[in-house]
CSV table of C-alpha atoms in Angstrom, one decimal:
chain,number,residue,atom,x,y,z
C,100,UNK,CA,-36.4,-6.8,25.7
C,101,UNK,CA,-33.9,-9.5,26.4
C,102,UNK,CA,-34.8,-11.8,23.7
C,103,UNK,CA,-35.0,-8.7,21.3
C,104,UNK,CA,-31.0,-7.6,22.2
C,105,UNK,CA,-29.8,-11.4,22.4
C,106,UNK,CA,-31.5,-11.7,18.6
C,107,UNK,CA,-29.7,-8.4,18.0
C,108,UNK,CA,-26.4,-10.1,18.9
C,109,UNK,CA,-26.7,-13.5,17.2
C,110,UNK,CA,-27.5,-11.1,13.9
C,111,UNK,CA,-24.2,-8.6,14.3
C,112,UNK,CA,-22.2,-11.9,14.7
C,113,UNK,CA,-23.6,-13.7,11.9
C,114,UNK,CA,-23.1,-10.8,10.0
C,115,UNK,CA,-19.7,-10.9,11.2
C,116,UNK,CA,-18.9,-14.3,10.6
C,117,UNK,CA,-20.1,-13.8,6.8
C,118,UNK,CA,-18.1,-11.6,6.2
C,119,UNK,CA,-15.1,-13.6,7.6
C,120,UNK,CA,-16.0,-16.6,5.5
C,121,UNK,CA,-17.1,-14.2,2.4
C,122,UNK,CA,-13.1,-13.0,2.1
C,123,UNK,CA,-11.2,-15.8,-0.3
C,124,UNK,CA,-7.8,-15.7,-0.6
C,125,UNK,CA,-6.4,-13.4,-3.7
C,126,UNK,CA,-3.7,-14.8,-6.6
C,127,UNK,CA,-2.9,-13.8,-10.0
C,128,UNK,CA,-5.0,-15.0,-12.9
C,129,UNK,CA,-4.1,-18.2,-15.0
C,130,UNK,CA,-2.6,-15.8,-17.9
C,131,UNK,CA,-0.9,-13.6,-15.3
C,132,UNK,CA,-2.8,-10.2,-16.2
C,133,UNK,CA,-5.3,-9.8,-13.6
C,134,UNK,CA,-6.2,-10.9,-10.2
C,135,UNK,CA,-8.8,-13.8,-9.2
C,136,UNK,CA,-10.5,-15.3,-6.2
C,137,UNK,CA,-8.7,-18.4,-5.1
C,138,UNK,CA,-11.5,-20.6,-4.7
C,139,UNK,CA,-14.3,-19.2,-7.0
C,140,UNK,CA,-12.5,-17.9,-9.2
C,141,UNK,CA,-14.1,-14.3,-9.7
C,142,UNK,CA,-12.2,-11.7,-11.2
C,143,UNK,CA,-10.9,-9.5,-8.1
C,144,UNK,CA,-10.4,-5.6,-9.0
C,145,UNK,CA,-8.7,-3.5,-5.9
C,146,UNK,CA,-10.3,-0.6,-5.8
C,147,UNK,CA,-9.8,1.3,-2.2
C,148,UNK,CA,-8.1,3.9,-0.2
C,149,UNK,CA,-4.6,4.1,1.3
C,150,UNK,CA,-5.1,4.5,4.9
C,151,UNK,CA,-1.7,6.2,5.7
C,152,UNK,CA,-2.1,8.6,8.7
C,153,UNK,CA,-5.0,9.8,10.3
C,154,UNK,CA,-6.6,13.7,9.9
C,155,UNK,CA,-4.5,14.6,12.2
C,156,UNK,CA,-1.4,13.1,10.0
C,157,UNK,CA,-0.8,10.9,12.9
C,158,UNK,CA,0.7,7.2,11.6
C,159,UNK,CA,-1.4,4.4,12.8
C,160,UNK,CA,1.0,2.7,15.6
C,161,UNK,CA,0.6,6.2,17.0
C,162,UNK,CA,-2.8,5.3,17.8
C,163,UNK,CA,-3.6,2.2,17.5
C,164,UNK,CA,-3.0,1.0,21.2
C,165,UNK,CA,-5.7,3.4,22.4
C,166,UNK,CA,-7.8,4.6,20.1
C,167,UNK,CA,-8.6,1.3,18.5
C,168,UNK,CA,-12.8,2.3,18.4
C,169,UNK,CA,-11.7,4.9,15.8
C,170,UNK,CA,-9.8,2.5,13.5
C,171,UNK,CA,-13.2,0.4,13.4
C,172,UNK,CA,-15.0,2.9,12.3
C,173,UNK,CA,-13.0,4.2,9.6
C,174,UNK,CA,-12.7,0.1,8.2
C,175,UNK,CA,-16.4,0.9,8.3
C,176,UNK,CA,-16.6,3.8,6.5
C,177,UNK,CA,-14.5,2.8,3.6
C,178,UNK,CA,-16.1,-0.3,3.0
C,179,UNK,CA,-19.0,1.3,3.3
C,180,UNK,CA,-18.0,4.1,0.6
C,181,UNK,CA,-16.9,0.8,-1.5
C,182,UNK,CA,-13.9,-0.1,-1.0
C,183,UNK,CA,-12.3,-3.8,-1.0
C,184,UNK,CA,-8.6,-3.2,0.1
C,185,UNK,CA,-7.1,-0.9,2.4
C,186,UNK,CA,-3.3,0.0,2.4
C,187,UNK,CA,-1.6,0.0,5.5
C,188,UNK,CA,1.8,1.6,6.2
C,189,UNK,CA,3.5,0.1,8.9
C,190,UNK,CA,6.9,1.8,10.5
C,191,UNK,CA,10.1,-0.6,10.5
C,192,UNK,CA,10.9,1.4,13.9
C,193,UNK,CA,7.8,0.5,15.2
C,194,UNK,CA,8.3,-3.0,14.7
C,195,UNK,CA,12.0,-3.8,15.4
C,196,UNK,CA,14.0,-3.1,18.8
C,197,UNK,CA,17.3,-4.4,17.1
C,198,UNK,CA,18.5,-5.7,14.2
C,199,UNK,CA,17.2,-8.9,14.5
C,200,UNK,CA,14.2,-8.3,17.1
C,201,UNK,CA,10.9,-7.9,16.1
C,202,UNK,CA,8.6,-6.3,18.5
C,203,UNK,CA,5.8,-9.0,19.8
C,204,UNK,CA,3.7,-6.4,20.9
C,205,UNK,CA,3.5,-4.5,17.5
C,206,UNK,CA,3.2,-8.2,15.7
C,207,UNK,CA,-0.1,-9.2,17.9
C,208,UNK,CA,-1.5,-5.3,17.6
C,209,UNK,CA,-0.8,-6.0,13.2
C,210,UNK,CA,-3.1,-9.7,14.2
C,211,UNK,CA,-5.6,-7.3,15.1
C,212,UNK,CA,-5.8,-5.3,12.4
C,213,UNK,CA,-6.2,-8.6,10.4
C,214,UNK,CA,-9.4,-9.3,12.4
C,215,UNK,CA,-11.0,-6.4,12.0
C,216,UNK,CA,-10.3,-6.5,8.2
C,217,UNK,CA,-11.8,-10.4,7.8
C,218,UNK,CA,-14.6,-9.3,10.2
C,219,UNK,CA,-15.1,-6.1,8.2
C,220,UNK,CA,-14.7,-7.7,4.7
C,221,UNK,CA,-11.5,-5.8,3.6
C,222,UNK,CA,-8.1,-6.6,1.7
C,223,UNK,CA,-4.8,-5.3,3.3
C,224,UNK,CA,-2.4,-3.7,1.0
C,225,UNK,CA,0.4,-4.1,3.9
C,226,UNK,CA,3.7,-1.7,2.8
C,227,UNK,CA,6.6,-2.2,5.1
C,228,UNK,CA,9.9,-0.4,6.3
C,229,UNK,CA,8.6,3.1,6.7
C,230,UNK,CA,10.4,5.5,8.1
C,231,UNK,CA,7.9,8.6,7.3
C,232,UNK,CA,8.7,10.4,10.6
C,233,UNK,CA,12.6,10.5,10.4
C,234,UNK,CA,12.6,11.5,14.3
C,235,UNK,CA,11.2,8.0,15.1
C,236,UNK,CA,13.9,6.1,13.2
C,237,UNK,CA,16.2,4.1,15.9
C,238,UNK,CA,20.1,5.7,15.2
C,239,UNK,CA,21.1,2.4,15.0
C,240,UNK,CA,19.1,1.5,11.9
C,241,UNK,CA,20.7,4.3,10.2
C,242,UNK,CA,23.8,3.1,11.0
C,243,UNK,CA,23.7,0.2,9.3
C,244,UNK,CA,26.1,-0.4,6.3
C,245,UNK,CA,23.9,-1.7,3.3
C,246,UNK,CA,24.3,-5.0,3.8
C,247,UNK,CA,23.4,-4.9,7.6
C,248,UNK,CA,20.1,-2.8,6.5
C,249,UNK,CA,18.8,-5.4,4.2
C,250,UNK,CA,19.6,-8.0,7.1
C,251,UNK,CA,17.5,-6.1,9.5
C,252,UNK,CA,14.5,-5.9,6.7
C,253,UNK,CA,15.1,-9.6,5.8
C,254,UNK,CA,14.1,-10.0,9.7
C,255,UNK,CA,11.2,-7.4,9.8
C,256,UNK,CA,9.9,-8.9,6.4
C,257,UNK,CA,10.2,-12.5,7.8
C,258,UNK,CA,8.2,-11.5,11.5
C,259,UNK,CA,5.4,-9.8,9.5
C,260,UNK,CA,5.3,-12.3,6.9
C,261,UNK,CA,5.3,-15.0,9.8
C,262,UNK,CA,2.6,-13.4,11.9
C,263,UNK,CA,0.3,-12.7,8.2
C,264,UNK,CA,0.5,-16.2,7.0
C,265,UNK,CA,-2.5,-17.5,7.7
C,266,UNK,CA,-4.8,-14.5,6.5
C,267,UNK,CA,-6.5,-14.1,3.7
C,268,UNK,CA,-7.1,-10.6,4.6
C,269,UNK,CA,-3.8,-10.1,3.2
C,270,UNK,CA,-4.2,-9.0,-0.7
C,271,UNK,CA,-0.8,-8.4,-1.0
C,272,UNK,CA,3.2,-7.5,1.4
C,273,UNK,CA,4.2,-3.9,-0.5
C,274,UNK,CA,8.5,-4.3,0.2
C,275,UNK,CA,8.8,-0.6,0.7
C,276,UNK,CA,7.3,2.5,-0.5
C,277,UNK,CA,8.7,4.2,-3.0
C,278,UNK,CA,12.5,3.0,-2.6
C,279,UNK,CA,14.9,4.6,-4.4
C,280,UNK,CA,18.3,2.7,-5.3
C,281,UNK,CA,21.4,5.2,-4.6
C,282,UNK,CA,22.8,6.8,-7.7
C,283,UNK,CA,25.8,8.6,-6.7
C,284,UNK,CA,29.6,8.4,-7.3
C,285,UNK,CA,30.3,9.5,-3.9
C,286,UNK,CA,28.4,7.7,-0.8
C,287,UNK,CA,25.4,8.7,0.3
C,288,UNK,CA,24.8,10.4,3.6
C,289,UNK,CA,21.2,10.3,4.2
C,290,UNK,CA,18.8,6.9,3.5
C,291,UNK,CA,15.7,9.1,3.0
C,292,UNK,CA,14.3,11.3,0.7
C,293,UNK,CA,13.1,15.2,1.2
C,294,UNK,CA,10.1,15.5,3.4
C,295,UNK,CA,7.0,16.1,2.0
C,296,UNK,CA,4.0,17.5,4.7
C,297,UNK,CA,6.3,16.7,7.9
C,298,UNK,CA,6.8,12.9,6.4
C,299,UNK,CA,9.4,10.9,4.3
C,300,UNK,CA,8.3,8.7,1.8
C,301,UNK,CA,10.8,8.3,-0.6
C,302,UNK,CA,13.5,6.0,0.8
C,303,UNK,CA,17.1,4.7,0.0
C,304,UNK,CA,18.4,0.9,0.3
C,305,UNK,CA,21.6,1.6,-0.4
C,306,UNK,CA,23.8,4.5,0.3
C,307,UNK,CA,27.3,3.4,-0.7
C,308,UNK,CA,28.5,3.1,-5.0
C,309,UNK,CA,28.1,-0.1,-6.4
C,310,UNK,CA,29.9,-1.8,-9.8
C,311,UNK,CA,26.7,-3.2,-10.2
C,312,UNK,CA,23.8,-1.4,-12.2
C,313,UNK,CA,21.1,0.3,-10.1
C,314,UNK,CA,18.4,-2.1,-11.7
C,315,UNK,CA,20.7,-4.8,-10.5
C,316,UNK,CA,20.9,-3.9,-7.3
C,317,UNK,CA,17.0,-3.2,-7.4
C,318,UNK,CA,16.3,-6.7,-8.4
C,319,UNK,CA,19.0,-8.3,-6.0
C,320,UNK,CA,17.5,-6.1,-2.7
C,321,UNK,CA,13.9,-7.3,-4.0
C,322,UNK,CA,14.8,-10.9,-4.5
C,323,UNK,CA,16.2,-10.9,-1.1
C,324,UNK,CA,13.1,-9.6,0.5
C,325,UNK,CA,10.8,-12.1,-1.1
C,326,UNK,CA,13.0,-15.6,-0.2
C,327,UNK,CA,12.7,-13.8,3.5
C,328,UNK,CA,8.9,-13.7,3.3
C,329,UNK,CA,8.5,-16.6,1.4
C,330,UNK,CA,10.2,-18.7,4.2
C,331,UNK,CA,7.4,-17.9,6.4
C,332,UNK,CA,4.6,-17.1,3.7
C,333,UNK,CA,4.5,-18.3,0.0
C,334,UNK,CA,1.2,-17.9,-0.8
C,335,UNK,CA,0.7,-13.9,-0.6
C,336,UNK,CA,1.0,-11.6,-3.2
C,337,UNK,CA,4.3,-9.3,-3.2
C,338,UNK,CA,4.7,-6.0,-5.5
C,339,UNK,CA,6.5,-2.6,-4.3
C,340,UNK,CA,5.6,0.9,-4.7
C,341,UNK,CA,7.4,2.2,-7.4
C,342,UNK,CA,7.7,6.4,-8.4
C,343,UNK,CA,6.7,7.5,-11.6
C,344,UNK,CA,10.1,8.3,-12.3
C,345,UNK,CA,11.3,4.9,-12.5
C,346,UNK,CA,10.8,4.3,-16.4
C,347,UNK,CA,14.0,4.9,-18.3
C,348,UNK,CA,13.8,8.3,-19.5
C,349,UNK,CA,16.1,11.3,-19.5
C,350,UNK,CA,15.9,13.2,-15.7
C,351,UNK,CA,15.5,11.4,-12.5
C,352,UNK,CA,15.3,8.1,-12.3
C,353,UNK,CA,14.8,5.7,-9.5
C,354,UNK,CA,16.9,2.4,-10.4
C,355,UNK,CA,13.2,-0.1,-9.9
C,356,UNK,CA,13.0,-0.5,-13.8
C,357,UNK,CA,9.6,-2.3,-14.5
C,358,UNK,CA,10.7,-4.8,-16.9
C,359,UNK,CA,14.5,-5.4,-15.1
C,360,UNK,CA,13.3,-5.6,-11.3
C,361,UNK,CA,9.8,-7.8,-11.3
C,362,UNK,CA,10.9,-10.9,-11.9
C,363,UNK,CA,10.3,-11.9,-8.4
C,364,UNK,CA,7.3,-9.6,-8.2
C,365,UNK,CA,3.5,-11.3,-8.4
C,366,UNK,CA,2.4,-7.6,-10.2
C,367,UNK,CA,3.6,-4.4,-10.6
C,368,UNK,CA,2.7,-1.3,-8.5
C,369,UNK,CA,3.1,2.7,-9.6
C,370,UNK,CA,1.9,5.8,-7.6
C,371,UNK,CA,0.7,8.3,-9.8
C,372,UNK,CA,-0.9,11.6,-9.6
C,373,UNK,CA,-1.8,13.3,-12.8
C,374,UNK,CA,-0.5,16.9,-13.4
C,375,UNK,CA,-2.5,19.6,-14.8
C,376,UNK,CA,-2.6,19.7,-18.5
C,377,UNK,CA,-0.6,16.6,-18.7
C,378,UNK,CA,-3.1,13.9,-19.0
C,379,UNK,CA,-1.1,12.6,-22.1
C,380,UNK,CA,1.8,12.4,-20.2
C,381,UNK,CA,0.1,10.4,-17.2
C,382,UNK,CA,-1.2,7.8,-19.2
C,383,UNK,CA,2.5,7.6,-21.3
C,384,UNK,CA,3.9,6.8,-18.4
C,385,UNK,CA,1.0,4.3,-16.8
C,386,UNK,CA,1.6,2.6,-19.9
C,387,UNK,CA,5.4,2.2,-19.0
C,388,UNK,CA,4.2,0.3,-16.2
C,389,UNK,CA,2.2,-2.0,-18.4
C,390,UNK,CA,4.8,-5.2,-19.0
C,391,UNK,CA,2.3,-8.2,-18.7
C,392,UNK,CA,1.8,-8.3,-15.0
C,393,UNK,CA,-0.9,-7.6,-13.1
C,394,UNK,CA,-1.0,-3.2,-12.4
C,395,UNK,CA,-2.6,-1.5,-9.9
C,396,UNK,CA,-2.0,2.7,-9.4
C,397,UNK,CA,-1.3,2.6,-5.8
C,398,UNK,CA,-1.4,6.2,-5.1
C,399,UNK,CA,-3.6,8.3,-7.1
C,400,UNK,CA,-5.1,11.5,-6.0
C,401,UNK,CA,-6.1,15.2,-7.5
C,402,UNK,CA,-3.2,16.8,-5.9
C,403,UNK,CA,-1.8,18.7,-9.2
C,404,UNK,CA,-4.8,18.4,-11.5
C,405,UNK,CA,-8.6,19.9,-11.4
C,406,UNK,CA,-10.5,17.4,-10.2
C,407,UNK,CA,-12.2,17.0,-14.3
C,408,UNK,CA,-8.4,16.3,-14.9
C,409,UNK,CA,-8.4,13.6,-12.4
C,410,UNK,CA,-11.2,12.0,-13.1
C,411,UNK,CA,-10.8,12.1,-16.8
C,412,UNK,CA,-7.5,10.3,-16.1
C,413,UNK,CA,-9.1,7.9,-14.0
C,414,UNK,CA,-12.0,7.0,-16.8
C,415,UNK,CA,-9.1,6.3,-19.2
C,416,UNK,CA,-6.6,5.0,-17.2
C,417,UNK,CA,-8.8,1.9,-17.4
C,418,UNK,CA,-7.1,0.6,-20.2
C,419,UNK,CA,-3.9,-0.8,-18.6
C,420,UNK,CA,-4.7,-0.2,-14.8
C,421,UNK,CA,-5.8,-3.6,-13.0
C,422,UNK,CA,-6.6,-1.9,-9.7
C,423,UNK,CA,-7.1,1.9,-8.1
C,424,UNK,CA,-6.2,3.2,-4.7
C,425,UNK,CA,-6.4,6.5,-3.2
C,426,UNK,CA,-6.5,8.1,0.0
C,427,UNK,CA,-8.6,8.1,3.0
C,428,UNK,CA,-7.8,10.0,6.1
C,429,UNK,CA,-10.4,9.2,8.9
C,430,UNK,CA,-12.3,11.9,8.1
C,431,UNK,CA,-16.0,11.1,7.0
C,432,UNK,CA,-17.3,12.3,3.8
C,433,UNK,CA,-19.9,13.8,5.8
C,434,UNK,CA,-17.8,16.3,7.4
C,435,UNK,CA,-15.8,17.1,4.3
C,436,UNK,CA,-19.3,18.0,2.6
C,437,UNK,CA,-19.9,20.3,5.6
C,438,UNK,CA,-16.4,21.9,5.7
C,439,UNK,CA,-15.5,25.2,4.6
C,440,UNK,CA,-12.3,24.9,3.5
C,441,UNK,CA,-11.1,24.0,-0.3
C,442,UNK,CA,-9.2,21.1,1.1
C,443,UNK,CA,-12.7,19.8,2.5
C,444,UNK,CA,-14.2,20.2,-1.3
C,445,UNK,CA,-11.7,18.4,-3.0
C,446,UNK,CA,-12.0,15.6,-0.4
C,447,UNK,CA,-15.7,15.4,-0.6
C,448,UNK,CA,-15.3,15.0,-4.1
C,449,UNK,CA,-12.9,12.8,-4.3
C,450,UNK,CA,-14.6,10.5,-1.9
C,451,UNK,CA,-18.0,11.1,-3.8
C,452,UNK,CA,-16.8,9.7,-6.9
C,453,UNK,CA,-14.8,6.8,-5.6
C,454,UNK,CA,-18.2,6.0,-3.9
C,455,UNK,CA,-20.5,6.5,-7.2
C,456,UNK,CA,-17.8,5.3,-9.7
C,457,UNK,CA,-16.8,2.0,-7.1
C,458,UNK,CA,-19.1,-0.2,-9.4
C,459,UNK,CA,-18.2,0.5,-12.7
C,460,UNK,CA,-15.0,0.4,-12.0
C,461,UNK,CA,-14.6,-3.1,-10.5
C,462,UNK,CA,-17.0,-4.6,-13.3
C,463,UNK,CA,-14.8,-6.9,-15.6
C,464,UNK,CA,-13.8,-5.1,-18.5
């Protein structure tokens, strides 16, 4: 019995070392349209799940100091239902006490995470400077003029960035999600956007008018952000989350202009969710996002469309998307084929045809 759980053992930590050793580092292609493998050379297609908040719509530093057996088995589950990278969302309150002070705790907890995703064979998609629960943003970051916030994300960037260096777990550092640059005549009075399900995702870096032109101010605010990580780490990947709504086209726009704002960026990111009756439209505007770098839809998700919609637009969406990820919530597929619930339906088949579509879908076109 003890020779048969010791050779149990040795197996589970071979298996872990593997797939430790199996994860290469990830960098654009030679002709700057795709992703490779650093060492072999093997095309690298992200295809995977943002891992946002948990079924309870808890964020993960919320959890993460004691429920840590739950995060391992939901890396488990999604590589298991296929997937290669994981997003993570990580909250700038959460990681900074000041300005300039960057938690050590949260930094050693983010090490972690990095362990579990080499031993479980997983890419992190790591997004920075949330502030999705506004009542967990410290006063004194929103106090901040705009040049003091960008100071205090130069410091967040460079202790992540610091702390990530030496991973190849990393895939790639997302600056923000879905930043918006401030469009007003008049200043600003709020750095975040409307809620959306008790969270904010949409978020402001700069609140006060500007002579310059809000691409301009885009690419200066990203240039910054990348010579801060790049001090520490500049061998990663860096993109942003951008909104649909940042092409230049009549209505709403966001400032993050593709083609003006990426000159510092390794590849370009868009979050997109198709619209019922629109699948024109969606693939118009994924084609917007198409400039010669690298693409990946970083949010993508039936939440407007049928789910023949969605799936339709994923099938076709092949021809300029480089990379796919969705959402995964901690909830097994199991129990979402059980549930009751329409929410549970769309779930389950979501997550079945990530599962049964992972293949073709990461095959080199």
């Amino acid at each position: 019995m003890c020779v048969r759980s010791l050779s149990v053992v040795c197996c589970l930590l071979c298996a872990s070392l593997l797939s430790a050793a199996e994860l290469e580092w990830i960098q654009v292609s030679a002709d700057g349209k795709s992703f490779v493998t650093a060492e072999s050379h093997q095309r690298f297609v992200p295809w995977g799940f943002n891992y946002d908040h948990d079924r309870d719509g808890r964020l993960l530093e919320d959890y993460w100091n004691k429920e840590w057996s739950a995060i391992e088995d939901d890396f488990k589950e999604m590589k298991q239902l296929g997937a290669n990278v994981v997003r993570i969302h990580i909250q700038f309150g959460k990681f900074m006490s000041a300005p300039d002070q960057p938690r050590a705790e949260a930094l050693k907890k983010l090490g972690d995470l990095l362990t579990l995703a080499e031993r479980t064979g997983l890419y992190i998609d790591l997004t920075g400077l949330g502030c999705y629960h506004k009542q967990d943003v410290p006063p004194w970051y929103d106090a901040l003029n705009d040049q003091q916030r960008w100071e205090a994300q130069t410091h967040f960037w460079s202790a992540v960035a610091k702390q990530c260096a030496g991973s190849p777990a990393i895939f790639c550092y997302d600056l923000m999600n879905e930043p918006v640059v401030h469009g007003g005549k008049k200043k600003g009075t709020d750095w975040l956007g409307p809620g959306f399900a008790g969270k904010h995702f949409v978020q402001r870096i700069t609140l006060s008018p500007d002579e310059r032109t809000r691409p301009e101010i885009a690419a200066a605010w990203i240039k910054t952000l990348v010579e801060a990580i790049h001090k520490q780490d500049a061998r990663h990947l860096i993109t942003v989350g951008m909104v649909p709504w940042s092409l230049e086209r009549k209505g709403l726009q966001s400032g993050f202009v593709p083609e003006k704002v990426s000159e510092h960026l390794d590849f370009i990111c868009v979050h997109l969710y198709p619209e019922k009756g629109k699948l024109k439209e969606a693939l118009e505007t994924l084609k917007g996002f198409d400039i010669g770098k690298p693409l990946v839809i970083e949010e993508t998700f039936p939440l407007k469309s049928s789910p023949e919609e969605f799936e339709q637009f994923m099938q076709e969406s092949r021809q300029y998307a480089d990379g796919w990820i969705g959402f995964y919530w901690g909830k097994p597929l199991k129990e979402y084929q059980q549930g009751k619930t329409i929410g549970d339906a769309i779930m389950a088949r979501w997550l079945e045809f990530f599962k049964e579509n992972g293949p073709r879908f990461k095959e080199v076109q």
